[in-house]
PDB file of C-alpha atoms in Angstrom:
ATOM      1  CA  UNK A   1       8.735  18.767   5.688  1.00  0.00           C
ATOM      2  CA  UNK A   2       5.266  20.168   6.504  1.00  0.00           C
ATOM      3  CA  UNK A   3       3.881  19.981   2.959  1.00  0.00           C
ATOM      4  CA  UNK A   4       0.429  19.210   1.632  1.00  0.00           C
ATOM      5  CA  UNK A   5       0.213  17.348  -1.664  1.00  0.00           C
ATOM      6  CA  UNK A   6      -3.193  17.193  -3.328  1.00  0.00           C
ATOM      7  CA  UNK A   7      -3.606  15.345  -6.606  1.00  0.00           C
ATOM      8  CA  UNK A   8      -5.541  17.117  -9.328  1.00  0.00           C
ATOM      9  CA  UNK A   9      -6.413  13.782 -10.960  1.00  0.00           C
ATOM     10  CA  UNK A  10      -8.461  11.538  -8.682  1.00  0.00           C
ATOM     11  CA  UNK A  11     -10.322   9.605 -11.370  1.00  0.00           C
ATOM     12  CA  UNK A  12     -10.362   5.856 -10.837  1.00  0.00           C
ATOM     13  CA  UNK A  13      -9.620   3.988 -14.035  1.00  0.00           C
ATOM     14  CA  UNK A  14     -11.130   0.740 -15.197  1.00  0.00           C
ATOM     15  CA  UNK A  15      -7.892  -0.784 -16.463  1.00  0.00           C
ATOM     16  CA  UNK A  16      -4.345  -0.489 -15.220  1.00  0.00           C
ATOM     17  CA  UNK A  17      -3.186   0.534 -18.716  1.00  0.00           C
ATOM     18  CA  UNK A  18      -4.966   3.886 -18.301  1.00  0.00           C
ATOM     19  CA  UNK A  19      -3.081   4.844 -15.129  1.00  0.00           C
ATOM     20  CA  UNK A  20       0.232   6.546 -14.477  1.00  0.00           C
ATOM     21  CA  UNK A  21       2.788   3.854 -13.733  1.00  0.00           C
ATOM     22  CA  UNK A  22       4.382   4.978 -10.464  1.00  0.00           C
ATOM     23  CA  UNK A  23       3.143   7.301  -7.737  1.00  0.00           C
ATOM     24  CA  UNK A  24       0.139   9.476  -8.554  1.00  0.00           C
ATOM     25  CA  UNK A  25       1.789  12.288  -6.568  1.00  0.00           C
ATOM     26  CA  UNK A  26       5.410  11.197  -6.107  1.00  0.00           C
ATOM     27  CA  UNK A  27       7.517   8.603  -7.955  1.00  0.00           C
ATOM     28  CA  UNK A  28      10.918   7.753  -6.472  1.00  0.00           C
ATOM     29  CA  UNK A  29      13.683   6.121  -8.539  1.00  0.00           C
ATOM     30  CA  UNK A  30      17.349   5.617  -7.690  1.00  0.00           C
ATOM     31  CA  UNK A  31      17.497   8.031  -4.755  1.00  0.00           C
ATOM     32  CA  UNK A  32      16.453   8.505  -1.129  1.00  0.00           C
ATOM     33  CA  UNK A  33      13.451  10.698  -0.351  1.00  0.00           C
ATOM     34  CA  UNK A  34      12.554  11.855   3.152  1.00  0.00           C
ATOM     35  CA  UNK A  35       9.038  13.067   3.932  1.00  0.00           C
ATOM     36  CA  UNK A  36       8.121  14.459   7.354  1.00  0.00           C
ATOM     37  CA  UNK A  37       4.954  15.921   8.870  1.00  0.00           C
ATOM     38  CA  UNK A  38       3.104  16.101   5.549  1.00  0.00           C
ATOM     39  CA  UNK A  39      -0.271  15.296   4.007  1.00  0.00           C
ATOM     40  CA  UNK A  40      -1.071  13.413   0.780  1.00  0.00           C
ATOM     41  CA  UNK A  41      -4.621  13.697  -0.567  1.00  0.00           C
ATOM     42  CA  UNK A  42      -5.751  11.567  -3.511  1.00  0.00           C
ATOM     43  CA  UNK A  43      -3.547  10.383  -6.324  1.00  0.00           C
ATOM     44  CA  UNK A  44      -4.037   7.644  -8.896  1.00  0.00           C
ATOM     45  CA  UNK A  45      -1.349   5.310 -10.293  1.00  0.00           C
ATOM     46  CA  UNK A  46      -0.636   1.687 -11.103  1.00  0.00           C
ATOM     47  CA  UNK A  47       1.892   1.396  -8.246  1.00  0.00           C
ATOM     48  CA  UNK A  48       0.935   3.630  -5.313  1.00  0.00           C
ATOM     49  CA  UNK A  49      -1.897   6.119  -5.612  1.00  0.00           C
ATOM     50  CA  UNK A  50       0.207   8.672  -3.716  1.00  0.00           C
ATOM     51  CA  UNK A  51       3.792   7.325  -3.656  1.00  0.00           C
ATOM     52  CA  UNK A  52       5.426   4.674  -5.835  1.00  0.00           C
ATOM     53  CA  UNK A  53       8.976   3.360  -5.998  1.00  0.00           C
ATOM     54  CA  UNK A  54      10.387   2.166  -9.299  1.00  0.00           C
ATOM     55  CA  UNK A  55      14.046   1.322  -8.723  1.00  0.00           C
ATOM     56  CA  UNK A  56      15.905  -1.107  -6.490  1.00  0.00           C
ATOM     57  CA  UNK A  57      17.933   1.908  -5.291  1.00  0.00           C
ATOM     58  CA  UNK A  58      14.823   3.891  -4.283  1.00  0.00           C
ATOM     59  CA  UNK A  59      14.331   4.445  -0.548  1.00  0.00           C
ATOM     60  CA  UNK A  60      11.475   6.492   0.881  1.00  0.00           C
ATOM     61  CA  UNK A  61      11.526   7.416   4.583  1.00  0.00           C
ATOM     62  CA  UNK A  62       8.203   8.826   5.779  1.00  0.00           C
ATOM     63  CA  UNK A  63       7.269  10.017   9.275  1.00  0.00           C
ATOM     64  CA  UNK A  64       4.298  11.779  10.902  1.00  0.00           C
ATOM     65  CA  UNK A  65       2.441  11.918   7.579  1.00  0.00           C
ATOM     66  CA  UNK A  66      -1.180  11.247   6.582  1.00  0.00           C
ATOM     67  CA  UNK A  67      -2.522   9.695   3.388  1.00  0.00           C
ATOM     68  CA  UNK A  68      -6.173   9.794   2.314  1.00  0.00           C
ATOM     69  CA  UNK A  69      -8.262   9.064  -0.730  1.00  0.00           C
ATOM     70  CA  UNK A  70      -5.599   7.462  -2.946  1.00  0.00           C
ATOM     71  CA  UNK A  71      -6.404   4.953  -5.677  1.00  0.00           C
ATOM     72  CA  UNK A  72      -4.006   2.444  -7.216  1.00  0.00           C
ATOM     73  CA  UNK A  73      -3.871  -0.862  -8.977  1.00  0.00           C
ATOM     74  CA  UNK A  74      -1.234  -1.984  -6.449  1.00  0.00           C
ATOM     75  CA  UNK A  75      -1.496   0.077  -3.244  1.00  0.00           C
ATOM     76  CA  UNK A  76      -4.045   2.857  -2.842  1.00  0.00           C
ATOM     77  CA  UNK A  77      -1.515   5.016  -0.988  1.00  0.00           C
ATOM     78  CA  UNK A  78       1.891   3.336  -1.369  1.00  0.00           C
ATOM     79  CA  UNK A  79       3.140   0.913  -4.009  1.00  0.00           C
ATOM     80  CA  UNK A  80       6.664  -0.406  -3.524  1.00  0.00           C
ATOM     81  CA  UNK A  81       7.678  -1.913  -6.851  1.00  0.00           C
ATOM     82  CA  UNK A  82      11.353  -2.463  -6.256  1.00  0.00           C
ATOM     83  CA  UNK A  83      12.781  -0.145  -3.628  1.00  0.00           C
ATOM     84  CA  UNK A  84      11.993   0.229   0.062  1.00  0.00           C
ATOM     85  CA  UNK A  85       9.451   2.350   1.912  1.00  0.00           C
ATOM     86  CA  UNK A  86       9.798   2.989   5.660  1.00  0.00           C
ATOM     87  CA  UNK A  87       6.786   4.668   7.304  1.00  0.00           C
ATOM     88  CA  UNK A  88       6.669   5.660  10.956  1.00  0.00           C
ATOM     89  CA  UNK A  89       3.760   7.216  12.839  1.00  0.00           C
ATOM     90  CA  UNK A  90       1.709   7.609   9.650  1.00  0.00           C
ATOM     91  CA  UNK A  91      -2.021   7.310   8.988  1.00  0.00           C
ATOM     92  CA  UNK A  92      -3.679   5.838   5.917  1.00  0.00           C
ATOM     93  CA  UNK A  93      -7.435   6.372   5.424  1.00  0.00           C
ATOM     94  CA  UNK A  94     -10.100   5.839   2.786  1.00  0.00           C
ATOM     95  CA  UNK A  95      -7.860   4.520   0.011  1.00  0.00           C
ATOM     96  CA  UNK A  96      -8.763   1.924  -2.601  1.00  0.00           C
ATOM     97  CA  UNK A  97      -6.932  -0.426  -4.928  1.00  0.00           C
ATOM     98  CA  UNK A  98      -7.363  -3.609  -6.874  1.00  0.00           C
ATOM     99  CA  UNK A  99      -4.579  -5.176  -4.757  1.00  0.00           C
ATOM    100  CA  UNK A 100      -3.697  -3.720  -1.333  1.00  0.00           C
ATOM    101  CA  UNK A 101      -6.215  -1.032  -0.415  1.00  0.00           C
ATOM    102  CA  UNK A 102      -3.544   1.087   1.305  1.00  0.00           C
ATOM    103  CA  UNK A 103      -0.129  -0.532   0.744  1.00  0.00           C
ATOM    104  CA  UNK A 104       1.361  -3.057  -1.704  1.00  0.00           C
ATOM    105  CA  UNK A 105       4.830  -4.574  -2.015  1.00  0.00           C
ATOM    106  CA  UNK A 106       5.600  -6.266  -5.327  1.00  0.00           C
ATOM    107  CA  UNK A 107       8.347  -6.954  -7.853  1.00  0.00           C
ATOM    108  CA  UNK A 108      11.127  -6.757  -5.267  1.00  0.00           C
ATOM    109  CA  UNK A 109       9.547  -4.021  -3.131  1.00  0.00           C
ATOM    110  CA  UNK A 110       9.597  -3.867   0.655  1.00  0.00           C
ATOM    111  CA  UNK A 111       7.564  -1.822   3.128  1.00  0.00           C
ATOM    112  CA  UNK A 112       8.132  -1.340   6.872  1.00  0.00           C
ATOM    113  CA  UNK A 113       5.318   0.233   8.917  1.00  0.00           C
ATOM    114  CA  UNK A 114       5.999   1.288  12.511  1.00  0.00           C
ATOM    115  CA  UNK A 115       3.358   2.825  14.799  1.00  0.00           C
ATOM    116  CA  UNK A 116       1.020   3.409  11.840  1.00  0.00           C
ATOM    117  CA  UNK A 117      -2.773   3.219  11.490  1.00  0.00           C
ATOM    118  CA  UNK A 118      -4.672   2.012   8.427  1.00  0.00           C
ATOM    119  CA  UNK A 119      -8.441   2.598   8.409  1.00  0.00           C
ATOM    120  CA  UNK A 120     -11.248   2.066   5.917  1.00  0.00           C
ATOM    121  CA  UNK A 121      -9.088   0.870   3.032  1.00  0.00           C
ATOM    122  CA  UNK A 122     -10.717  -1.290   0.373  1.00  0.00           C
ATOM    123  CA  UNK A 123      -9.396  -3.706  -2.222  1.00  0.00           C
ATOM    124  CA  UNK A 124     -11.602  -5.133  -4.937  1.00  0.00           C
ATOM    125  CA  UNK A 125      -9.517  -8.308  -5.178  1.00  0.00           C
ATOM    126  CA  UNK A 126      -6.926  -9.070  -2.462  1.00  0.00           C
ATOM    127  CA  UNK A 127      -5.675  -7.388   0.684  1.00  0.00           C
ATOM    128  CA  UNK A 128      -8.102  -4.813   2.090  1.00  0.00           C
ATOM    129  CA  UNK A 129      -5.241  -2.922   3.743  1.00  0.00           C
ATOM    130  CA  UNK A 130      -2.042  -4.661   2.602  1.00  0.00           C
ATOM    131  CA  UNK A 131      -0.911  -6.877  -0.263  1.00  0.00           C
ATOM    132  CA  UNK A 132       2.367  -8.703  -0.845  1.00  0.00           C
ATOM    133  CA  UNK A 133       2.828 -10.037  -4.369  1.00  0.00           C
ATOM    134  CA  UNK A 134       4.555 -13.271  -5.377  1.00  0.00           C
ATOM    135  CA  UNK A 135       7.626 -13.777  -7.459  1.00  0.00           C
ATOM    136  CA  UNK A 136      10.393 -13.032  -5.002  1.00  0.00           C
ATOM    137  CA  UNK A 137      11.043 -13.604  -1.299  1.00  0.00           C
ATOM    138  CA  UNK A 138      12.341 -10.014  -1.328  1.00  0.00           C
ATOM    139  CA  UNK A 139       8.752  -8.751  -1.526  1.00  0.00           C
ATOM    140  CA  UNK A 140       7.885  -8.009   2.079  1.00  0.00           C
ATOM    141  CA  UNK A 141       5.824  -6.028   4.533  1.00  0.00           C
ATOM    142  CA  UNK A 142       6.943  -5.640   8.130  1.00  0.00           C
ATOM    143  CA  UNK A 143       4.512  -4.160  10.646  1.00  0.00           C
ATOM    144  CA  UNK A 144       5.448  -3.066  14.155  1.00  0.00           C
ATOM    145  CA  UNK A 145       2.751  -1.731  16.504  1.00  0.00           C
ATOM    146  CA  UNK A 146       0.539  -0.972  13.511  1.00  0.00           C
ATOM    147  CA  UNK A 147      -3.259  -0.946  13.655  1.00  0.00           C
ATOM    148  CA  UNK A 148      -5.525  -2.052  10.783  1.00  0.00           C
ATOM    149  CA  UNK A 149      -9.290  -1.463  11.162  1.00  0.00           C
ATOM    150  CA  UNK A 150     -12.359  -1.201   8.963  1.00  0.00           C
ATOM    151  CA  UNK A 151     -10.680  -2.617   5.853  1.00  0.00           C
ATOM    152  CA  UNK A 152     -12.260  -5.025   3.395  1.00  0.00           C
ATOM    153  CA  UNK A 153     -11.516  -7.120   0.327  1.00  0.00           C
ATOM    154  CA  UNK A 154     -12.720 -10.175  -1.543  1.00  0.00           C
ATOM    155  CA  UNK A 155      -9.740 -12.141  -0.175  1.00  0.00           C
ATOM    156  CA  UNK A 156      -7.869 -11.086   2.954  1.00  0.00           C
ATOM    157  CA  UNK A 157      -9.905  -8.309   4.553  1.00  0.00           C
ATOM    158  CA  UNK A 158      -6.770  -6.955   6.208  1.00  0.00           C
ATOM    159  CA  UNK A 159      -3.880  -8.653   4.407  1.00  0.00           C
ATOM    160  CA  UNK A 160      -3.231 -10.924   1.442  1.00  0.00           C
ATOM    161  CA  UNK A 161       0.065 -12.656   0.714  1.00  0.00           C
ATOM    162  CA  UNK A 162       0.446 -14.022  -2.798  1.00  0.00           C
ATOM    163  CA  UNK A 163       3.019 -16.783  -3.235  1.00  0.00           C
ATOM    164  CA  UNK A 164       6.527 -16.179  -1.878  1.00  0.00           C
ATOM    165  CA  UNK A 165       5.925 -12.739  -0.315  1.00  0.00           C
ATOM    166  CA  UNK A 166       6.889 -12.302   3.344  1.00  0.00           C
ATOM    167  CA  UNK A 167       5.021 -10.612   6.191  1.00  0.00           C
ATOM    168  CA  UNK A 168       6.290  -9.933   9.707  1.00  0.00           C
ATOM    169  CA  UNK A 169       3.890  -8.662  12.380  1.00  0.00           C
ATOM    170  CA  UNK A 170       5.247  -7.375  15.703  1.00  0.00           C
ATOM    171  CA  UNK A 171       2.401  -6.142  17.919  1.00  0.00           C
ATOM    172  CA  UNK A 172      -0.546  -3.973  16.913  1.00  0.00           C
ATOM    173  CA  UNK A 173      -4.169  -4.823  16.127  1.00  0.00           C
ATOM    174  CA  UNK A 174      -5.362  -6.168  12.799  1.00  0.00           C
ATOM    175  CA  UNK A 175      -9.040  -6.269  11.856  1.00  0.00           C
ATOM    176  CA  UNK A 176     -10.458  -6.694   8.393  1.00  0.00           C
ATOM    177  CA  UNK A 177     -13.350  -8.343   6.637  1.00  0.00           C
ATOM    178  CA  UNK A 178     -13.333 -10.403   3.493  1.00  0.00           C
ATOM    179  CA  UNK A 179     -16.381 -10.512   1.284  1.00  0.00           C
ATOM    180  CA  UNK A 180     -17.116 -13.905   2.799  1.00  0.00           C
ATOM    181  CA  UNK A 181     -17.416 -12.008   6.142  1.00  0.00           C
ATOM    182  CA  UNK A 182     -14.612 -13.802   7.946  1.00  0.00           C
ATOM    183  CA  UNK A 183     -11.308 -13.838   6.082  1.00  0.00           C
ATOM    184  CA  UNK A 184      -8.762 -11.676   7.889  1.00  0.00           C
ATOM    185  CA  UNK A 185      -5.507 -12.840   6.328  1.00  0.00           C
ATOM    186  CA  UNK A 186      -5.183 -14.875   3.137  1.00  0.00           C
ATOM    187  CA  UNK A 187      -2.189 -16.630   1.564  1.00  0.00           C
ATOM    188  CA  UNK A 188      -2.777 -17.307  -2.110  1.00  0.00           C
ATOM    189  CA  UNK A 189      -0.657 -20.071  -3.711  1.00  0.00           C
TER     190      UNK A 189
END
């Protein structure tokens, strides 16, 4: 509660093999972590520039927290690879990733965003703000009253869903721009 986490390593890498695997600032495996009223600045990792889950038993509950400047291969701020991330009343700004500029759910991961705001996130490939990877119907992102603005990507300026991933949207505003200047949401076979 009420912590500021600033990554000392903010270098973006050219290949995913050069990165930390999970969470540039915090990796959660096999336990429940609760984060309240905190700030995450920077962070670089393959799954989640700031926070990454790496176990089906990992649960991260986050509230009233801000994320900025993270860089990941999957998820500039949060990468749920296995495990579950619940974020409420959080802000995500200025993060980048290859897949999911701010948030990615893959390999059995799930993310629930409630009353959150994602701004100015960028993906170089898919999902300017959010990315759900194929392979399992368990991969999911649920958004409730969440706003996405100013995000961009080659495919899915706001959101990209790859294969069997699931997305549920309940209210909120979603705006994003694909490199073709019109793609908001993309489903990739």
